[in-house]
């Protein structure tokens, strides 16, 4: 048996960075065969078809089948995993929330098609922005699929945070763990270092010798750098992040399907954990156990952290209200 993976926006930039790595086994390992379904809109079909030709020319041994379509019902038929990438990306000067109206019309119908056609075990990660609220929209439209199967990508933010810590500490990134992202995949997100470790020791202790006042460094340097890294990439490259986003998407799905040995971050539906209103898709520290994300509970949050998380959660609630006002939810 192979795993059927649907990639929307497969003819776009992130799609191109994802397809070959998935076919090479980077997502599900060297023993799992994959069947790829590439969904595009008519204008993107040529690019997706070209990518499919190149997939064939890659002669990937794990790749059983590739299908390109502009019909969501065909694309999601029997899907075990769905990577919802296709959306309009933001340009210079835009916030991700500016994309709400443009993208709300995409994720509702795709959620409906997932509910009607995907496999019973389907797992969905939303990459297209605004990712958390798009995941909420898709989940609410997907009849019969538990909301827990719809997630938003915040692994890229976590990777950015770990990389910034590694650079500041002059240490390999692999030794840095437990840097959860809380809240929205937006400029309000809270990358939290209070529980982070480097080679098993608290990151905060190691940082104080490097930066002095760790709280001031977080406020003035670290948090803005991580939370606005997407905008920095757009400014420098002229378009939004691609390979790093594809890498994080692969890591998110791999960990979800195969399990984690420590915390990571994902936008998952809240059941009221840490006071986050039920139903919002919010980034939390999570573990993946037996194929399901579990929120790491019981963490101490001081008032400063609480205020930052509350601000990001308030933004998520505002986005939900804005799409409700559009009549989408
Ligand atoms: P892109 O413009 O290169 O590709 C998007 C593709 O989606 C296009 O080929 C387009 O034809 C297709 N598309 C549009 N509407 C579609 C629909 N209804 N069904 C199927 N396909 C559709 O953009 P990109 O650089 O690949 O970025 C894609 C999205 O990912 C953007 O929303 C971007 O903001 C987001 N993004 C998110 C993160 C994250 O961490 N969550 C990181 C980077 C980018
Ligand atoms: C990112 O974080 O790189 C993406 O969400 C793209 C963007 O609009 O910032």
Coordinates of C-alpha atoms and ligand atoms in Angstrom, one line a residue:
X1 CA 0.0 0.0 0.0
X2 CA 1.2 3.5 -0.8
X3 CA 0.3 6.8 0.9
X4 CA -1.7 9.1 -1.3
X5 CA -0.6 12.7 -0.8
X6 CA -2.5 15.7 -2.3
X7 CA -0.6 18.9 -2.9
X8 CA -2.6 22.0 -3.8
X9 CA -0.8 24.8 -5.7
X10 CA 1.6 22.2 -6.9
X11 CA 2.6 24.3 -9.9
X12 CA 3.7 27.1 -7.6
X13 CA 7.1 27.8 -5.9
X14 CA 6.6 25.8 -2.7
X15 CA 4.9 23.0 -4.7
X16 CA 8.1 22.7 -6.8
X17 CA 10.2 22.6 -3.7
X18 CA 8.0 19.9 -2.1
X19 CA 7.4 17.4 -4.8
X20 CA 10.8 16.0 -5.4
X21 CA 11.7 15.7 -1.7
X22 CA 8.4 13.8 -1.0
X23 CA 9.1 11.6 -4.0
X24 CA 12.6 10.9 -2.6
X25 CA 11.2 9.7 0.7
X26 CA 12.0 12.8 2.9
X27 CA 8.5 12.9 4.3
X28 CA 7.6 9.3 5.0
X29 CA 10.9 7.6 5.0
X30 CA 12.7 5.3 2.6
X31 CA 10.2 2.4 2.8
X32 CA 6.9 4.1 2.1
X33 CA 5.7 4.3 -1.5
X34 CA 3.8 7.5 -2.4
X35 CA 1.1 8.5 -4.9
X36 CA 1.0 12.2 -5.6
X37 CA -2.1 14.2 -6.6
X38 CA -1.3 17.7 -7.9
X39 CA -4.1 20.2 -7.7
X40 CA -4.0 23.5 -9.6
X41 CA -6.2 26.1 -11.0
X42 CA -6.4 26.2 -14.9
X43 CA -3.7 28.9 -15.1
X44 CA -1.3 26.7 -13.0
X45 CA -1.9 23.4 -14.8
X46 CA 1.0 23.8 -17.2
X47 CA 3.5 24.3 -14.4
X48 CA 2.1 21.4 -12.5
X49 CA 2.1 19.2 -15.6
X50 CA 5.7 20.2 -16.2
X51 CA 6.6 19.2 -12.7
X52 CA 4.9 15.9 -13.2
X53 CA 7.1 15.2 -16.3
X54 CA 10.2 16.0 -14.2
X55 CA 9.0 13.7 -11.4
X56 CA 8.8 11.0 -14.0
X57 CA 12.4 11.8 -15.2
X58 CA 13.6 11.6 -11.6
X59 CA 12.9 7.9 -11.7
X60 CA 12.1 7.9 -8.0
X61 CA 11.7 4.3 -6.8
X62 CA 9.2 5.3 -4.1
X63 CA 6.9 7.2 -6.5
X64 CA 4.1 5.0 -7.6
X65 CA 1.9 7.4 -9.4
X66 CA 1.4 11.1 -10.2
X67 CA -1.9 12.8 -11.3
X68 CA -2.4 16.4 -12.2
X69 CA -5.9 17.9 -12.0
X70 CA -7.9 21.1 -11.5
X71 CA -10.8 19.2 -9.9
X72 CA -10.6 19.1 -6.1
X73 CA -12.9 16.0 -6.0
X74 CA -10.3 14.1 -8.0
X75 CA -7.3 15.6 -6.2
X76 CA -8.5 14.6 -2.7
X77 CA -10.0 11.2 -3.7
X78 CA -8.6 8.8 -1.1
X79 CA -6.0 11.3 0.2
X80 CA -4.2 10.2 3.3
X81 CA -2.3 13.5 3.5
X82 CA -3.2 16.9 2.1
X83 CA -0.8 19.8 1.9
X84 CA -2.9 22.9 1.2
X85 CA -0.3 25.3 -0.3
X86 CA -2.2 26.9 -3.2
X87 CA -3.2 30.4 -2.3
X88 CA -2.3 33.9 -3.2
X89 CA 1.0 34.9 -1.5
X90 CA 1.5 38.3 0.0
X91 CA 3.7 40.9 -1.6
X92 CA 5.9 43.7 -0.1
X93 CA 4.0 45.8 2.4
X94 CA 1.1 43.4 2.9
X95 CA 0.3 41.6 6.1
X96 CA -0.8 38.0 5.9
X97 CA -4.3 39.0 7.2
X98 CA -4.7 41.1 4.0
X99 CA -5.1 37.8 2.2
X100 CA -8.1 36.7 4.2
X101 CA -10.8 37.6 1.6
X102 CA -8.7 36.4 -1.3
X103 CA -8.0 33.0 0.2
X104 CA -11.2 32.4 2.2
X105 CA -12.9 31.4 -1.1
X106 CA -10.3 28.7 -1.7
X107 CA -10.2 26.9 1.6
X108 CA -14.0 26.4 2.1
X109 CA -14.5 24.5 -1.1
X110 CA -11.3 22.5 -0.6
X111 CA -12.5 21.5 3.0
X112 CA -15.8 20.4 1.5
X113 CA -13.9 18.3 -1.1
X114 CA -11.7 16.7 1.6
X115 CA -14.8 15.8 3.6
X116 CA -16.5 14.2 0.6
X117 CA -13.5 12.4 -0.9
X118 CA -10.5 11.9 1.3
X119 CA -9.5 8.7 3.1
X120 CA -10.8 8.2 6.7
X121 CA -7.3 8.9 8.1
X122 CA -6.7 12.1 6.2
X123 CA -4.3 14.6 7.8
X124 CA -4.2 18.2 6.5
X125 CA -1.6 20.9 6.9
X126 CA -2.4 24.4 5.7
X127 CA 0.6 26.4 4.4
X128 CA -1.3 29.0 2.4
X129 CA -1.7 32.2 4.3
X130 CA -3.3 33.2 6.6
X131 CA -2.6 29.6 7.5
X132 CA -4.3 29.3 10.9
X133 CA -7.6 30.9 9.7
X134 CA -7.5 29.0 6.4
X135 CA -7.2 25.8 8.4
X136 CA -10.2 26.8 10.5
X137 CA -12.2 27.6 7.3
X138 CA -11.3 24.2 5.7
X139 CA -12.0 22.3 8.9
X140 CA -15.5 23.8 9.3
X141 CA -16.4 22.9 5.7
X142 CA -15.1 19.3 5.9
X143 CA -18.2 17.2 7.0
X144 CA -17.3 14.1 8.9
X145 CA -13.6 14.9 9.4
X146 CA -12.5 15.7 13.0
X147 CA -11.2 19.2 13.4
X148 CA -8.0 17.8 14.9
X149 CA -7.0 16.6 11.4
X150 CA -6.7 20.2 10.2
X151 CA -3.5 22.0 11.2
X152 CA -1.6 25.1 10.2
X153 CA 2.2 25.3 9.6
X154 CA 4.2 27.1 12.3
X155 CA 7.2 24.8 12.1
X156 CA 8.9 27.3 9.8
X157 CA 8.6 29.9 12.6
X158 CA 10.1 27.4 15.1
X159 CA 12.9 26.6 12.8
X160 CA 13.7 30.3 12.4
X161 CA 13.7 30.7 16.2
X162 CA 16.0 27.8 16.7
X163 CA 18.3 29.1 14.0
X164 CA 18.4 32.6 15.5
X165 CA 19.3 31.1 18.9
X166 CA 22.0 28.9 17.4
X167 CA 23.5 31.9 15.6
X168 CA 23.5 34.1 18.8
X169 CA 25.0 31.3 20.9
X170 CA 27.5 30.3 18.3
X171 CA 26.3 26.7 18.7
X172 CA 24.9 24.0 16.3
X173 CA 21.2 24.3 15.8
X174 CA 20.7 20.5 16.5
X175 CA 21.4 21.0 20.2
X176 CA 18.6 23.5 20.7
X177 CA 15.2 22.1 21.6
X178 CA 11.9 23.1 23.0
X179 CA 11.3 26.5 21.3
X180 CA 7.6 26.5 20.8
X181 CA 5.7 29.1 18.8
X182 CA 2.4 30.2 20.4
X183 CA -0.5 31.9 18.6
X184 CA -0.8 32.9 15.0
X185 CA 1.6 32.5 12.0
X186 CA 1.9 36.3 11.9
X187 CA 3.8 39.2 13.3
X188 CA 2.0 38.7 16.7
X189 CA 3.3 35.1 17.2
X190 CA 5.2 34.4 20.4
X191 CA 8.4 32.3 20.0
X192 CA 9.0 31.1 23.6
X193 CA 12.5 30.4 24.9
X194 CA 11.5 30.0 28.6
X195 CA 11.6 26.2 28.4
X196 CA 14.3 26.0 25.7
X197 CA 17.4 23.9 26.2
X198 CA 20.8 23.8 24.6
X199 CA 22.5 20.4 25.0
X200 CA 20.1 19.9 27.9
X201 CA 20.9 23.2 29.7
X202 CA 18.5 26.2 29.9
X203 CA 19.0 28.4 26.8
X204 CA 18.2 31.5 29.0
X205 CA 21.3 30.8 31.1
X206 CA 23.5 30.5 28.1
X207 CA 22.0 33.6 26.5
X208 CA 22.6 35.8 29.5
X209 CA 26.4 35.6 29.1
X210 CA 26.0 36.5 25.4
X211 CA 23.3 39.2 25.4
X212 CA 23.1 40.5 29.0
X213 CA 19.4 41.3 29.6
X214 CA 17.7 38.4 28.0
X215 CA 14.2 39.9 28.3
X216 CA 15.3 43.1 26.5
X217 CA 17.0 41.0 23.8
X218 CA 13.9 39.0 23.3
X219 CA 11.7 42.1 23.0
X220 CA 14.1 44.2 20.8
X221 CA 15.9 41.6 18.7
X222 CA 14.8 38.0 18.9
X223 CA 11.0 38.1 18.7
X224 CA 10.8 40.8 16.0
X225 CA 13.5 39.0 13.9
X226 CA 11.6 35.7 14.1
X227 CA 8.1 37.1 13.7
X228 CA 9.0 39.3 10.8
X229 CA 11.3 36.9 9.1
X230 CA 8.7 36.2 6.4
X231 CA 8.6 39.9 5.6
X232 CA 12.4 40.1 5.6
X233 CA 12.6 37.2 3.1
X234 CA 10.0 38.9 0.9
X235 CA 12.0 42.1 1.0
X236 CA 15.3 40.5 0.2
X237 CA 14.2 37.9 -2.4
X238 CA 11.3 39.8 -3.8
X239 CA 8.9 36.9 -3.1
X240 CA 8.0 34.8 -0.1
X241 CA 10.0 32.0 1.4
X242 CA 10.0 28.7 -0.6
X243 CA 12.5 26.0 0.2
X244 CA 12.5 26.7 4.0
X245 CA 8.7 26.6 3.9
X246 CA 8.7 23.3 2.0
X247 CA 11.3 21.9 4.4
X248 CA 9.1 22.8 7.4
X249 CA 6.0 21.4 5.7
X250 CA 7.8 18.1 5.2
X251 CA 9.0 18.1 8.9
X252 CA 5.5 18.9 10.1
X253 CA 3.9 16.0 8.2
X254 CA 6.7 13.6 8.9
X255 CA 6.5 14.2 12.7
X256 CA 2.7 14.0 12.6
X257 CA 2.6 10.7 10.8
X258 CA 5.7 9.1 12.3
X259 CA 5.9 10.6 15.8
X260 CA 8.2 12.9 17.7
X261 CA 10.6 12.4 20.5
X262 CA 10.3 15.9 21.9
X263 CA 8.1 19.0 21.5
X264 CA 7.6 20.9 18.3
X265 CA 5.1 23.5 17.2
X266 CA 1.9 23.2 15.1
X267 CA -1.2 25.2 14.7
X268 CA -3.9 22.8 16.0
X269 CA -7.5 23.3 17.1
X270 CA -7.9 24.5 20.6
X271 CA -10.2 22.7 23.1
X272 CA -9.6 25.6 25.6
X273 CA -6.0 24.7 26.5
X274 CA -4.1 27.6 28.1
X275 CA -7.3 29.7 27.9
X276 CA -7.3 29.8 24.1
X277 CA -11.0 30.0 22.9
X278 CA -12.3 26.6 21.8
X279 CA -12.2 26.1 18.0
X280 CA -9.4 28.5 17.1
X281 CA -6.5 27.0 15.2
X282 CA -3.7 28.2 17.4
X283 CA 0.0 27.3 17.5
X284 CA 1.0 25.4 20.7
X285 CA 3.9 23.3 21.9
X286 CA 2.9 19.8 20.7
X287 CA 4.1 16.2 20.6
X288 CA 3.0 13.7 18.1
X289 CA 1.9 10.4 19.7
X290 CA 0.3 7.5 17.8
X291 CA -0.4 9.7 14.8
X292 CA -2.1 12.5 16.7
X293 CA -0.8 15.9 17.9
X294 CA -1.1 16.4 21.6
X295 CA -0.7 19.8 23.2
X296 CA 2.0 19.9 25.9
X297 CA 0.0 20.9 28.9
X298 CA 0.9 22.3 32.3
X299 CA 3.6 24.7 31.2
X300 CA 4.2 27.7 33.5
X301 CA 3.7 31.0 31.7
X302 CA 4.7 34.3 33.4
X303 CA 2.6 37.5 32.9
X304 CA 4.8 38.8 30.1
X305 CA 4.4 35.5 28.1
X306 CA 0.7 35.5 28.9
X307 CA 0.2 39.0 27.5
X308 CA 2.0 38.1 24.3
X309 CA 0.1 34.9 23.8
X310 CA -3.2 36.7 24.5
X311 CA -2.4 39.3 21.9
X312 CA -1.8 36.7 19.2
X313 CA -4.9 34.8 20.2
X314 CA -6.9 38.0 20.0
X315 CA -5.7 38.4 16.4
X316 CA -6.9 34.9 15.6
X317 CA -10.3 35.6 17.1
X318 CA -10.4 38.8 15.0
X319 CA -9.5 36.9 11.8
X320 CA -12.3 34.3 12.6
X321 CA -14.7 37.2 13.1
X322 CA -13.6 38.8 9.8
X323 CA -14.3 35.6 7.9
X324 CA -17.6 35.1 9.6
X325 CA -18.5 38.6 8.5
X326 CA -17.6 37.5 4.9
X327 CA -20.2 34.7 5.4
X328 CA -17.5 32.1 5.0
X329 CA -17.8 30.3 8.4
Ligands
LIG1 P1 2.9 30.7 -5.6 O1 2.1 31.8 -6.1 O2 4.3 30.4 -6.2 O3 2.1 29.3 -5.8 C1 0.8 29.2 -5.5 C2 0.1 28.3 -6.4 O4 -1.2 28.1 -6.0 C3 0.0 28.9 -7.9 O5 0.6 27.9 -8.8 C4 -1.5 29.0 -8.1 O6 -1.9 28.8 -9.4 C5 -2.0 27.9 -7.1 N1 -3.4 28.1 -6.7 C6 -4.1 29.3 -6.4 N2 -5.3 29.0 -6.1 C7 -5.5 27.7 -6.1 C8 -6.6 26.8 -5.8 N3 -7.8 27.3 -5.5 N4 -6.4 25.5 -5.9 C9 -5.2 25.0 -6.3 N5 -4.1 25.8 -6.6 C10 -4.3 27.1 -6.5 O7 3.0 30.8 -4.0 P2 4.0 30.0 -3.1 O8 5.2 30.8 -2.9 O9 4.1 28.6 -3.4 O10 3.2 30.2 -1.7 C11 2.0 29.5 -1.5 C12 1.3 30.0 -0.1 O11 2.2 29.6 1.0 C13 1.1 31.5 0.0 O12 -0.1 31.7 0.6 C14 2.3 31.9 1.0 O13 1.9 33.1 1.7 C15 2.3 30.7 1.9 N6 3.4 30.5 2.7 C16 3.2 30.1 4.0 C17 4.3 29.8 4.8 C18 4.0 29.3 6.3 O14 5.0 29.2 7.0 N7 2.8 29.0 6.7 C19 5.5 30.0 4.4 C20 5.8 30.4 3.1 C21 4.7 30.7 2.2
LIG2 C1 6.6 33.2 5.7 O1 6.5 33.2 6.9 O2 7.7 33.2 5.1 C2 5.3 33.1 4.9 O3 4.2 33.1 5.7 C3 5.2 34.0 3.8 C4 4.9 35.4 4.3 O4 3.9 36.0 3.7 O5 5.5 35.8 5.2

